[in-house]
Amino acid sequence: MNELKQKVLSILVENTPGVLSRVSGLFTRRGYNIDSITASPTQNEKYTRMTIVVSGDDMILLQIKNQLSKLEDVVKILELKENQSVCRELILVKVRASKAEKQEIITIADIFRAKVVDVSQDTLMMELTGGASKIEAFINLINGFEILELVRTGATGLTRGEIKDVPFI
């Protein structure tokens, strides 16, 4: 059996109405799952960069890349490889915290370089950016407290060095 792998794809698309729907619709029609997706305009307002994290065996991942490259709006597709790129996520998490627990939670936040962005009588809200493993480790440590709300952006990333050094798919 072919091993499941996770890939991070950076897709440069034309910034047109419905482009996100067309890209995500491709996944829906083919029965592929999107682990995470982020999208925003680039430094050039004509283009949007989508970062899509997908899982599958080698054949499925190749099909995903091939199908994406056929979409009219897609300009370039690049796989963001771990040692050749920088990928980050953002998490906001709100935790119930008594007066006694607040300092312990803040200590954990400091270890991970998370920022406390909101404090109330009974809660702390923290913001953290980092790679997926850092985010997971942070969540695992604060799971001992009552997490009231949690939201994650999903991955976004860029290749290291100059773009001319990186082959597009």
Short mmCIF file of C-alpha atoms in Angstrom, two decimals:
data_model
loop_
_atom_site.label_atom_id
_atom_site.label_comp_id
_atom_site.label_asym_id
_atom_site.label_seq_id
_atom_site.Cartn_x
_atom_site.Cartn_y
_atom_site.Cartn_z
CA MET A 1 0.00 0.00 0.00
CA ASN A 2 1.22 3.47 -0.86
CA GLU A 3 2.11 5.61 2.15
CA LEU A 4 0.05 8.75 2.88
CA LYS A 5 2.08 11.95 2.79
CA GLN A 6 1.27 15.55 3.54
CA LYS A 7 2.30 18.27 1.08
CA VAL A 8 2.15 22.05 1.30
CA LEU A 9 1.35 23.65 -2.05
CA SER A 10 1.85 27.35 -2.74
CA ILE A 11 -0.40 28.33 -5.61
CA LEU A 12 -0.26 31.67 -7.35
CA VAL A 13 -3.63 32.44 -8.93
CA GLU A 14 -5.18 35.38 -10.71
CA ASN A 15 -7.04 37.57 -8.22
CA THR A 16 -10.50 37.17 -9.77
CA PRO A 17 -13.97 36.68 -8.25
CA GLY A 18 -14.70 33.03 -7.54
CA VAL A 19 -11.11 31.77 -7.80
CA LEU A 20 -11.18 30.29 -4.29
CA SER A 21 -14.43 28.52 -5.12
CA ARG A 22 -13.01 27.11 -8.35
CA VAL A 23 -9.88 25.80 -6.63
CA SER A 24 -11.72 24.30 -3.65
CA GLY A 25 -14.41 22.95 -6.02
CA LEU A 26 -11.75 20.94 -7.83
CA PHE A 27 -11.00 19.15 -4.56
CA THR A 28 -14.69 18.54 -3.90
CA ARG A 29 -15.37 17.14 -7.38
CA ARG A 30 -12.40 14.77 -7.17
CA GLY A 31 -13.10 13.69 -3.58
CA TYR A 32 -9.78 15.05 -2.25
CA ASN A 33 -9.52 16.51 1.23
CA ILE A 34 -7.95 19.87 2.06
CA ASP A 35 -6.16 19.77 5.43
CA SER A 36 -5.88 23.56 5.51
CA ILE A 37 -6.14 26.47 3.11
CA THR A 38 -5.16 30.13 3.35
CA ALA A 39 -5.45 32.78 0.67
CA SER A 40 -4.61 36.46 0.38
CA PRO A 41 -3.49 38.98 -2.24
CA THR A 42 0.24 39.25 -2.93
CA GLN A 43 2.42 42.32 -3.33
CA ASN A 44 0.95 42.47 -6.85
CA GLU A 45 -2.83 43.04 -6.55
CA LYS A 46 -3.38 41.03 -9.76
CA TYR A 47 -2.49 37.82 -7.91
CA THR A 48 -3.55 35.86 -4.84
CA ARG A 49 -1.36 33.29 -3.15
CA MET A 50 -3.11 30.21 -1.79
CA THR A 51 -1.34 27.85 0.55
CA ILE A 52 -3.05 24.48 0.57
CA VAL A 53 -2.04 21.55 2.77
CA VAL A 54 -3.13 18.22 1.27
CA SER A 55 -2.66 14.56 2.19
CA GLY A 56 -2.58 11.49 0.00
CA ASP A 57 -0.43 8.85 -1.57
CA ASP A 58 1.99 9.70 -4.38
CA MET A 59 -0.61 9.10 -7.10
CA ILE A 60 -3.27 11.30 -5.47
CA LEU A 61 -0.76 14.10 -4.83
CA LEU A 62 0.37 13.98 -8.45
CA GLN A 63 -3.27 14.08 -9.62
CA ILE A 64 -3.94 17.09 -7.39
CA LYS A 65 -0.99 18.98 -8.88
CA ASN A 66 -1.99 18.01 -12.43
CA GLN A 67 -5.63 19.02 -11.94
CA LEU A 68 -4.68 22.33 -10.32
CA SER A 69 -2.35 23.17 -13.21
CA LYS A 70 -5.28 22.77 -15.64
CA LEU A 71 -7.33 25.51 -13.93
CA GLU A 72 -7.38 28.71 -15.98
CA ASP A 73 -6.77 30.97 -12.94
CA VAL A 74 -3.67 29.06 -11.76
CA VAL A 75 -0.44 30.82 -12.71
CA LYS A 76 2.14 28.75 -10.77
CA ILE A 77 2.19 25.82 -8.34
CA LEU A 78 5.08 25.23 -5.98
CA GLU A 79 5.54 22.52 -3.36
CA LEU A 80 6.90 24.06 -0.16
CA LYS A 81 9.45 21.51 1.04
CA GLU A 82 10.35 21.58 4.71
CA ASN A 83 14.06 22.38 4.37
CA GLN A 84 13.57 24.84 1.49
CA SER A 85 10.77 27.00 2.84
CA VAL A 86 9.32 28.72 5.88
CA CYS A 87 5.77 27.74 6.85
CA ARG A 88 3.84 29.20 9.76
CA GLU A 89 0.40 29.04 11.35
CA LEU A 90 -1.39 31.37 13.73
CA ILE A 91 -3.48 30.21 16.67
CA LEU A 92 -5.71 32.17 19.01
CA VAL A 93 -6.77 30.31 22.15
CA LYS A 94 -8.96 31.42 25.03
CA VAL A 95 -8.45 29.55 28.32
CA ARG A 96 -10.45 29.72 31.53
CA ALA A 97 -8.02 30.81 34.25
CA SER A 98 -8.44 31.42 37.94
CA LYS A 99 -6.12 33.91 39.61
CA ALA A 100 -3.93 31.03 40.73
CA GLU A 101 -3.74 29.51 37.21
CA LYS A 102 -3.01 32.71 35.30
CA GLN A 103 0.70 32.82 36.18
CA GLU A 104 1.18 29.16 35.23
CA ILE A 105 -0.52 29.73 31.87
CA ILE A 106 1.52 32.89 31.23
CA THR A 107 4.71 30.93 31.99
CA ILE A 108 3.74 28.34 29.37
CA ALA A 109 2.94 31.15 26.93
CA ASP A 110 6.35 32.75 27.57
CA ILE A 111 8.17 29.45 26.86
CA PHE A 112 6.49 29.30 23.44
CA ARG A 113 6.80 33.06 22.85
CA ALA A 114 3.02 33.32 22.71
CA LYS A 115 1.50 36.74 23.38
CA VAL A 116 -1.27 37.31 25.86
CA VAL A 117 -3.64 39.46 23.81
CA ASP A 118 -6.66 39.65 26.13
CA VAL A 119 -7.20 39.23 29.85
CA SER A 120 -10.47 39.18 31.75
CA GLN A 121 -11.44 38.21 35.27
CA ASP A 122 -11.75 34.52 34.33
CA THR A 123 -9.93 34.11 30.99
CA LEU A 124 -6.68 34.60 29.11
CA MET A 125 -6.46 34.79 25.32
CA MET A 126 -3.13 34.01 23.69
CA GLU A 127 -1.76 34.35 20.16
CA LEU A 128 1.01 32.13 18.85
CA THR A 129 2.69 31.78 15.46
CA GLY A 130 4.95 28.95 14.44
CA GLY A 131 5.26 25.70 12.63
CA ALA A 132 2.62 23.00 13.02
CA SER A 133 4.69 21.01 15.54
CA LYS A 134 5.16 24.09 17.76
CA ILE A 135 1.42 24.81 17.63
CA GLU A 136 0.60 21.17 18.50
CA ALA A 137 3.07 21.16 21.42
CA PHE A 138 1.54 24.38 22.78
CA ILE A 139 -1.99 22.98 22.54
CA ASN A 140 -0.89 19.77 24.28
CA LEU A 141 0.55 21.75 27.21
CA ILE A 142 -2.45 24.01 27.71
CA ASN A 143 -4.89 21.11 27.36
CA GLY A 144 -4.57 20.68 31.12
CA PHE A 145 -6.60 23.87 31.44
CA GLU A 146 -10.12 24.48 30.21
CA ILE A 147 -9.88 25.68 26.62
CA LEU A 148 -12.98 27.76 25.92
CA GLU A 149 -12.27 28.63 22.28
CA LEU A 150 -9.53 27.86 19.80
CA VAL A 151 -8.97 28.89 16.18
CA ARG A 152 -6.10 28.10 13.79
CA THR A 153 -5.33 29.72 10.47
CA GLY A 154 -3.74 26.78 8.72
CA ALA A 155 -0.35 26.93 7.06
CA THR A 156 1.04 29.74 4.97
CA GLY A 157 4.55 29.91 3.64
CA LEU A 158 7.20 31.02 1.21
CA THR A 159 10.33 29.43 -0.23
CA ARG A 160 13.72 30.44 1.13
CA GLY A 161 16.08 32.45 -1.06
CA GLU A 162 15.31 33.91 -4.43
CA ILE A 163 12.31 32.63 -6.35
CA LYS A 164 14.42 32.02 -9.47
CA ASP A 165 16.21 29.25 -7.52
CA VAL A 166 12.97 27.30 -7.08
CA PRO A 167 11.38 25.27 -9.89
CA PHE A 168 7.64 25.68 -10.26
CA ILE A 169 5.55 22.61 -10.96
#
